[in-house]
Amino acid sequence: MKKIFTTLALCAAAAVPAFALTPTYKGFGEMQTGYAIPSGKFYDGGAMYGLATSHGVSLFDGLFVGLGAELDLTYYTEHDYHEDDTDYSALAVLFAEGRYKILRTKRVSPFVGVRLGGGFNGIDEEGCFYFSPAAGCTFDLTERFGFDASIGYELFTGGSKDWQAGNINCIAFRIGVHF
């Protein structure tokens, strides 16, 4: 694992001189909704709602790297031994994010991004790993402000044998602003 990260860091460092580095602050705020895909024999999936923010720097035109936080609330139906019950799970995550705007000089451009992090899954605060790739479109109104829309996949993995802290897979639709 260390070899992979070292290789990626060396490749990134080698690619940086090819671009003029002008680090500038950039922030994102997003609202999201989606569907939690059923997983496990006790969990039927359900609606997911959330808020996220990330702040960092644009290293060169088109590449953003930063840190962020996300809070999600997932409503689902659980199957108990005797009856079905609607319940919810709160997910709080801290993550590192990278985004690349493909058509850097255009006002409307597609982008791709990925979030990696960890946090707490559920009321019992079970630790979780968080992974979320996304693809979308950005709409620049000015040089510093615009709107974003994307679709992404979210994976929350729990380390506990308790079914509530197991994997939660979500398809997320996000809208937000960048500044």
C-alpha atoms as an extended CHARMM CRD file, in Angstrom:
* protein
*
       179  EXT
         1         1  MET       CA              0.0000000000        0.0000000000        0.0000000000  PROA      1               0.0000000000
         2         2  LYS       CA              2.8590000000        2.3670000000        0.8350000000  PROA      2               0.0000000000
         3         3  LYS       CA              4.4310000000        1.6580000000       -2.5530000000  PROA      3               0.0000000000
         4         4  ILE       CA              1.2150000000        2.6540000000       -4.3210000000  PROA      4               0.0000000000
         5         5  PHE       CA              0.9460000000        5.9630000000       -2.4570000000  PROA      5               0.0000000000
         6         6  THR       CA              4.6490000000        6.6840000000       -2.9820000000  PROA      6               0.0000000000
         7         7  THR       CA              4.3420000000        5.9920000000       -6.7100000000  PROA      7               0.0000000000
         8         8  LEU       CA              1.2470000000        8.1970000000       -6.9960000000  PROA      8               0.0000000000
         9         9  ALA       CA              2.9570000000       11.0130000000       -5.0770000000  PROA      9               0.0000000000
        10        10  LEU       CA              6.0410000000       10.8320000000       -7.3150000000  PROA      10              0.0000000000
        11        11  CYS       CA              3.8800000000       10.8610000000      -10.4620000000  PROA      11              0.0000000000
        12        12  ALA       CA              1.9530000000       13.8720000000       -9.1860000000  PROA      12              0.0000000000
        13        13  ALA       CA              5.1730000000       15.6820000000       -8.2760000000  PROA      13              0.0000000000
        14        14  ALA       CA              6.5880000000       14.9740000000      -11.7300000000  PROA      14              0.0000000000
        15        15  ALA       CA              3.4520000000       16.2820000000      -13.4400000000  PROA      15              0.0000000000
        16        16  VAL       CA              3.2610000000       19.5080000000      -11.4180000000  PROA      16              0.0000000000
        17        17  PRO       CA              6.1080000000       21.3860000000      -13.2100000000  PROA      17              0.0000000000
        18        18  ALA       CA              4.2050000000       20.9750000000      -16.4760000000  PROA      18              0.0000000000
        19        19  PHE       CA              1.5190000000       23.3160000000      -15.1260000000  PROA      19              0.0000000000
        20        20  ALA       CA              1.8130000000       26.8340000000      -13.7820000000  PROA      20              0.0000000000
        21        21  LEU       CA              1.0090000000       26.4820000000      -10.0820000000  PROA      21              0.0000000000
        22        22  THR       CA             -1.1780000000       29.2530000000       -8.7740000000  PROA      22              0.0000000000
        23        23  PRO       CA             -2.8030000000       27.9260000000       -5.5960000000  PROA      23              0.0000000000
        24        24  THR       CA             -6.0080000000       29.8250000000       -4.8800000000  PROA      24              0.0000000000
        25        25  TYR       CA             -8.6870000000       29.1640000000       -2.2580000000  PROA      25              0.0000000000
        26        26  LYS       CA            -11.8260000000       27.3490000000       -3.4040000000  PROA      26              0.0000000000
        27        27  GLY       CA            -14.8150000000       26.0990000000       -1.4430000000  PROA      27              0.0000000000
        28        28  PHE       CA            -17.8390000000       23.9260000000       -2.1670000000  PROA      28              0.0000000000
        29        29  GLY       CA            -21.1980000000       23.5770000000       -0.4180000000  PROA      29              0.0000000000
        30        30  GLU       CA            -23.6090000000       20.8200000000       -1.4620000000  PROA      30              0.0000000000
        31        31  MET       CA            -26.9790000000       19.3470000000       -0.6730000000  PROA      31              0.0000000000
        32        32  GLN       CA            -27.6830000000       15.7960000000       -1.6990000000  PROA      32              0.0000000000
        33        33  THR       CA            -30.4210000000       13.2710000000       -1.8780000000  PROA      33              0.0000000000
        34        34  GLY       CA            -30.4090000000        9.7240000000       -3.0600000000  PROA      34              0.0000000000
        35        35  TYR       CA            -31.2200000000        6.1140000000       -2.4530000000  PROA      35              0.0000000000
        36        36  ALA       CA            -29.4990000000        3.7360000000       -0.0730000000  PROA      36              0.0000000000
        37        37  ILE       CA            -29.1950000000        0.4140000000       -1.8660000000  PROA      37              0.0000000000
        38        38  PRO       CA            -30.4130000000       -2.6060000000        0.1400000000  PROA      38              0.0000000000
        39        39  SER       CA            -27.6460000000       -4.6190000000        1.8120000000  PROA      39              0.0000000000
        40        40  GLY       CA            -27.7400000000       -7.4490000000        4.2940000000  PROA      40              0.0000000000
        41        41  LYS       CA            -30.6850000000       -9.5760000000        5.2610000000  PROA      41              0.0000000000
        42        42  PHE       CA            -32.0780000000       -7.0320000000        7.7440000000  PROA      42              0.0000000000
        43        43  TYR       CA            -31.8880000000       -3.8380000000        5.6820000000  PROA      43              0.0000000000
        44        44  ASP       CA            -34.1870000000       -2.8370000000        2.8030000000  PROA      44              0.0000000000
        45        45  GLY       CA            -32.6070000000        0.4470000000        1.6780000000  PROA      45              0.0000000000
        46        46  GLY       CA            -34.3410000000        3.7970000000        1.6160000000  PROA      46              0.0000000000
        47        47  ALA       CA            -34.0280000000        7.5430000000        1.2150000000  PROA      47              0.0000000000
        48        48  MET       CA            -30.8130000000        9.4330000000        1.9380000000  PROA      48              0.0000000000
        49        49  TYR       CA            -30.4280000000       13.1890000000        2.5480000000  PROA      49              0.0000000000
        50        50  GLY       CA            -27.2500000000       15.0660000000        3.3100000000  PROA      50              0.0000000000
        51        51  LEU       CA            -25.1290000000       18.2030000000        3.4510000000  PROA      51              0.0000000000
        52        52  ALA       CA            -21.4440000000       18.4860000000        2.5800000000  PROA      52              0.0000000000
        53        53  THR       CA            -18.7980000000       21.1670000000        2.4430000000  PROA      53              0.0000000000
        54        54  SER       CA            -15.1900000000       21.0730000000        1.3220000000  PROA      54              0.0000000000
        55        55  HSD       CA            -12.4900000000       23.7120000000        1.3180000000  PROA      55              0.0000000000
        56        56  GLY       CA             -9.0660000000       23.6930000000       -0.2550000000  PROA      56              0.0000000000
        57        57  VAL       CA             -7.0010000000       25.0580000000       -3.0950000000  PROA      57              0.0000000000
        58        58  SER       CA             -7.1060000000       25.0110000000       -6.8480000000  PROA      58              0.0000000000
        59        59  LEU       CA             -3.5130000000       24.0110000000       -7.6240000000  PROA      59              0.0000000000
        60        60  PHE       CA             -3.8010000000       24.9180000000      -11.2760000000  PROA      60              0.0000000000
        61        61  ASP       CA             -6.7730000000       25.7370000000      -13.4350000000  PROA      61              0.0000000000
        62        62  GLY       CA             -9.0780000000       22.7330000000      -13.2170000000  PROA      62              0.0000000000
        63        63  LEU       CA             -7.5760000000       20.7270000000      -10.3210000000  PROA      63              0.0000000000
        64        64  PHE       CA             -8.9990000000       21.1280000000       -6.8030000000  PROA      64              0.0000000000
        65        65  VAL       CA             -7.7200000000       19.3530000000       -3.6800000000  PROA      65              0.0000000000
        66        66  GLY       CA             -9.1500000000       19.9040000000       -0.2310000000  PROA      66              0.0000000000
        67        67  LEU       CA            -10.6900000000       18.5970000000        2.9660000000  PROA      67              0.0000000000
        68        68  GLY       CA            -14.3460000000       18.4220000000        3.8630000000  PROA      68              0.0000000000
        69        69  ALA       CA            -17.1430000000       17.1500000000        6.0620000000  PROA      69              0.0000000000
        70        70  GLU       CA            -20.4460000000       15.4560000000        5.2910000000  PROA      70              0.0000000000
        71        71  LEU       CA            -23.5190000000       14.6830000000        7.3530000000  PROA      71              0.0000000000
        72        72  ASP       CA            -26.1100000000       12.2320000000        5.9910000000  PROA      72              0.0000000000
        73        73  LEU       CA            -29.3900000000       10.9220000000        7.3080000000  PROA      73              0.0000000000
        74        74  THR       CA            -30.6390000000        7.6400000000        5.8460000000  PROA      74              0.0000000000
        75        75  TYR       CA            -34.2000000000        6.3650000000        6.3710000000  PROA      75              0.0000000000
        76        76  TYR       CA            -34.6820000000        2.6410000000        5.8360000000  PROA      76              0.0000000000
        77        77  THR       CA            -36.9050000000       -0.3040000000        6.6790000000  PROA      77              0.0000000000
        78        78  GLU       CA            -35.3840000000       -2.9140000000        8.9180000000  PROA      78              0.0000000000
        79        79  HSD       CA            -36.7030000000       -6.4430000000        9.3190000000  PROA      79              0.0000000000
        80        80  ASP       CA            -36.8790000000       -7.6010000000       12.8890000000  PROA      80              0.0000000000
        81        81  TYR       CA            -37.7860000000      -11.1040000000       13.8950000000  PROA      81              0.0000000000
        82        82  HSD       CA            -41.4360000000      -10.1890000000       14.3850000000  PROA      82              0.0000000000
        83        83  GLU       CA            -42.1660000000       -6.9880000000       12.4480000000  PROA      83              0.0000000000
        84        84  ASP       CA            -40.8760000000       -4.4140000000        9.9890000000  PROA      84              0.0000000000
        85        85  ASP       CA            -39.8700000000       -1.0370000000       11.3310000000  PROA      85              0.0000000000
        86        86  THR       CA            -38.7830000000        2.2490000000        9.7440000000  PROA      86              0.0000000000
        87        87  ASP       CA            -35.5760000000        3.5350000000       11.2650000000  PROA      87              0.0000000000
        88        88  TYR       CA            -32.8140000000        5.9710000000       10.4250000000  PROA      88              0.0000000000
        89        89  SER       CA            -29.0510000000        6.1170000000       10.5210000000  PROA      89              0.0000000000
        90        90  ALA       CA            -26.8940000000        9.2350000000       10.8780000000  PROA      90              0.0000000000
        91        91  LEU       CA            -23.5730000000        9.2300000000        9.0380000000  PROA      91              0.0000000000
        92        92  ALA       CA            -20.8770000000       11.8250000000        9.8170000000  PROA      92              0.0000000000
        93        93  VAL       CA            -17.7210000000       11.8020000000        7.6970000000  PROA      93              0.0000000000
        94        94  LEU       CA            -14.4610000000       13.7560000000        7.3090000000  PROA      94              0.0000000000
        95        95  PHE       CA            -12.8540000000       13.3390000000        3.8840000000  PROA      95              0.0000000000
        96        96  ALA       CA            -10.1260000000       14.4160000000        1.4740000000  PROA      96              0.0000000000
        97        97  GLU       CA            -11.4400000000       15.4330000000       -1.9260000000  PROA      97              0.0000000000
        98        98  GLY       CA            -10.0010000000       15.8260000000       -5.3990000000  PROA      98              0.0000000000
        99        99  ARG       CA            -11.8780000000       17.2680000000       -8.3900000000  PROA      99              0.0000000000
       100       100  TYR       CA            -10.8120000000       17.8480000000      -11.9600000000  PROA      100             0.0000000000
       101       101  LYS       CA            -12.7220000000       20.2030000000      -14.2510000000  PROA      101             0.0000000000
       102       102  ILE       CA            -12.2400000000       18.7960000000      -17.7560000000  PROA      102             0.0000000000
       103       103  LEU       CA            -12.9400000000       21.8760000000      -19.9410000000  PROA      103             0.0000000000
       104       104  ARG       CA            -11.0460000000       24.3920000000      -17.8310000000  PROA      104             0.0000000000
       105       105  THR       CA            -11.6450000000       27.4970000000      -19.9670000000  PROA      105             0.0000000000
       106       106  LYS       CA            -15.3740000000       26.9680000000      -20.5610000000  PROA      106             0.0000000000
       107       107  ARG       CA            -18.2290000000       28.3230000000      -18.4120000000  PROA      107             0.0000000000
       108       108  VAL       CA            -20.0140000000       24.9610000000      -18.5630000000  PROA      108             0.0000000000
       109       109  SER       CA            -17.7520000000       21.9730000000      -18.0490000000  PROA      109             0.0000000000
       110       110  PRO       CA            -17.9650000000       18.3430000000      -16.9510000000  PROA      110             0.0000000000
       111       111  PHE       CA            -15.9250000000       17.3070000000      -13.9200000000  PROA      111             0.0000000000
       112       112  VAL       CA            -14.9080000000       14.1530000000      -12.0860000000  PROA      112             0.0000000000
       113       113  GLY       CA            -14.0810000000       13.8360000000       -8.4190000000  PROA      113             0.0000000000
       114       114  VAL       CA            -13.4160000000       11.4390000000       -5.5970000000  PROA      114             0.0000000000
       115       115  ARG       CA            -13.7320000000       11.6130000000       -1.8140000000  PROA      115             0.0000000000
       116       116  LEU       CA            -11.8830000000        9.3570000000        0.6480000000  PROA      116             0.0000000000
       117       117  GLY       CA            -12.2610000000        9.4880000000        4.3840000000  PROA      117             0.0000000000
       118       118  GLY       CA            -13.7220000000        8.0580000000        7.5090000000  PROA      118             0.0000000000
       119       119  GLY       CA            -16.1970000000        8.8320000000       10.2090000000  PROA      119             0.0000000000
       120       120  PHE       CA            -19.0470000000        7.4710000000       12.2550000000  PROA      120             0.0000000000
       121       121  ASN       CA            -21.8040000000        5.1950000000       11.0240000000  PROA      121             0.0000000000
       122       122  GLY       CA            -24.9680000000        5.1270000000       13.0550000000  PROA      122             0.0000000000
       123       123  ILE       CA            -26.1060000000        6.1720000000       16.4790000000  PROA      123             0.0000000000
       124       124  ASP       CA            -23.6660000000        3.7980000000       18.2050000000  PROA      124             0.0000000000
       125       125  GLU       CA            -20.8020000000        5.6940000000       16.5240000000  PROA      125             0.0000000000
       126       126  GLU       CA            -19.2930000000        2.6950000000       14.7930000000  PROA      126             0.0000000000
       127       127  GLY       CA            -16.2540000000        3.7330000000       12.7540000000  PROA      127             0.0000000000
       128       128  CYS       CA            -16.5820000000        3.6100000000        8.9930000000  PROA      128             0.0000000000
       129       129  PHE       CA            -14.4940000000        4.0290000000        5.8410000000  PROA      129             0.0000000000
       130       130  TYR       CA            -15.9360000000        6.4050000000        3.2290000000  PROA      130             0.0000000000
       131       131  PHE       CA            -15.4100000000        6.3060000000       -0.5550000000  PROA      131             0.0000000000
       132       132  SER       CA            -17.3490000000        8.4290000000       -3.0390000000  PROA      132             0.0000000000
       133       133  PRO       CA            -16.5380000000        8.8950000000       -6.7410000000  PROA      133             0.0000000000
       134       134  ALA       CA            -18.7130000000       11.3650000000       -8.6680000000  PROA      134             0.0000000000
       135       135  ALA       CA            -19.1730000000       12.8770000000      -12.1190000000  PROA      135             0.0000000000
       136       136  GLY       CA            -21.0800000000       16.0130000000      -12.9500000000  PROA      136             0.0000000000
       137       137  CYS       CA            -21.2100000000       19.4150000000      -14.5410000000  PROA      137             0.0000000000
       138       138  THR       CA            -20.1180000000       22.8160000000      -13.2800000000  PROA      138             0.0000000000
       139       139  PHE       CA            -21.7110000000       26.1130000000      -14.3430000000  PROA      139             0.0000000000
       140       140  ASP       CA            -19.4780000000       29.1540000000      -13.7460000000  PROA      140             0.0000000000
       141       141  LEU       CA            -21.4090000000       32.4100000000      -13.3510000000  PROA      141             0.0000000000
       142       142  THR       CA            -18.2940000000       34.4370000000      -12.5550000000  PROA      142             0.0000000000
       143       143  GLU       CA            -14.6260000000       33.5930000000      -12.2060000000  PROA      143             0.0000000000
       144       144  ARG       CA            -15.0910000000       32.7490000000       -8.5080000000  PROA      144             0.0000000000
       145       145  PHE       CA            -18.7510000000       31.6480000000       -8.1870000000  PROA      145             0.0000000000
       146       146  GLY       CA            -20.9460000000       29.0360000000       -9.8330000000  PROA      146             0.0000000000
       147       147  PHE       CA            -23.1900000000       26.0200000000       -9.4590000000  PROA      147             0.0000000000
       148       148  ASP       CA            -22.4490000000       22.2910000000       -9.5550000000  PROA      148             0.0000000000
       149       149  ALA       CA            -24.6250000000       19.2500000000      -10.2100000000  PROA      149             0.0000000000
       150       150  SER       CA            -23.4000000000       15.6670000000      -10.0140000000  PROA      150             0.0000000000
       151       151  ILE       CA            -24.2840000000       12.0450000000       -9.5000000000  PROA      151             0.0000000000
       152       152  GLY       CA            -22.1110000000        9.8910000000       -7.3010000000  PROA      152             0.0000000000
       153       153  TYR       CA            -21.7590000000        6.6270000000       -5.4880000000  PROA      153             0.0000000000
       154       154  GLU       CA            -21.1670000000        6.5360000000       -1.7300000000  PROA      154             0.0000000000
       155       155  LEU       CA            -19.8220000000        3.5970000000        0.2230000000  PROA      155             0.0000000000
       156       156  PHE       CA            -19.7930000000        3.5630000000        4.0200000000  PROA      156             0.0000000000
       157       157  THR       CA            -18.1860000000        0.4130000000        5.4270000000  PROA      157             0.0000000000
       158       158  GLY       CA            -18.5020000000       -0.5390000000        9.0620000000  PROA      158             0.0000000000
       159       159  GLY       CA            -16.0270000000       -2.6430000000       10.9720000000  PROA      159             0.0000000000
       160       160  SER       CA            -18.5250000000       -4.1870000000       13.3750000000  PROA      160             0.0000000000
       161       161  LYS       CA            -20.3530000000       -7.4980000000       13.1900000000  PROA      161             0.0000000000
       162       162  ASP       CA            -23.5280000000       -5.6050000000       14.0940000000  PROA      162             0.0000000000
       163       163  TRP       CA            -25.7170000000       -5.4020000000       10.9770000000  PROA      163             0.0000000000
       164       164  GLN       CA            -26.4320000000       -1.6940000000       11.5420000000  PROA      164             0.0000000000
       165       165  ALA       CA            -22.7440000000       -0.9000000000       11.1720000000  PROA      165             0.0000000000
       166       166  GLY       CA            -22.3530000000       -2.9380000000        7.9910000000  PROA      166             0.0000000000
       167       167  ASN       CA            -21.8770000000       -1.5540000000        4.4970000000  PROA      167             0.0000000000
       168       168  ILE       CA            -24.1950000000        1.1780000000        3.2910000000  PROA      168             0.0000000000
       169       169  ASN       CA            -24.1980000000        1.8140000000       -0.4670000000  PROA      169             0.0000000000
       170       170  CYS       CA            -25.8690000000        4.9570000000       -1.8130000000  PROA      170             0.0000000000
       171       171  ILE       CA            -26.5310000000        6.5770000000       -5.1590000000  PROA      171             0.0000000000
       172       172  ALA       CA            -26.3780000000       10.3330000000       -4.5090000000  PROA      172             0.0000000000
       173       173  PHE       CA            -27.6210000000       13.2840000000       -6.5600000000  PROA      173             0.0000000000
       174       174  ARG       CA            -25.8020000000       16.4660000000       -5.5000000000  PROA      174             0.0000000000
       175       175  ILE       CA            -26.3970000000       20.1400000000       -6.2020000000  PROA      175             0.0000000000
       176       176  GLY       CA            -24.3080000000       22.9190000000       -4.7870000000  PROA      176             0.0000000000
       177       177  VAL       CA            -22.2800000000       26.0660000000       -5.1800000000  PROA      177             0.0000000000
       178       178  HSD       CA            -18.5810000000       26.7440000000       -5.5150000000  PROA      178             0.0000000000
       179       179  PHE       CA            -16.9020000000       29.9270000000       -4.4080000000  PROA      179             0.0000000000
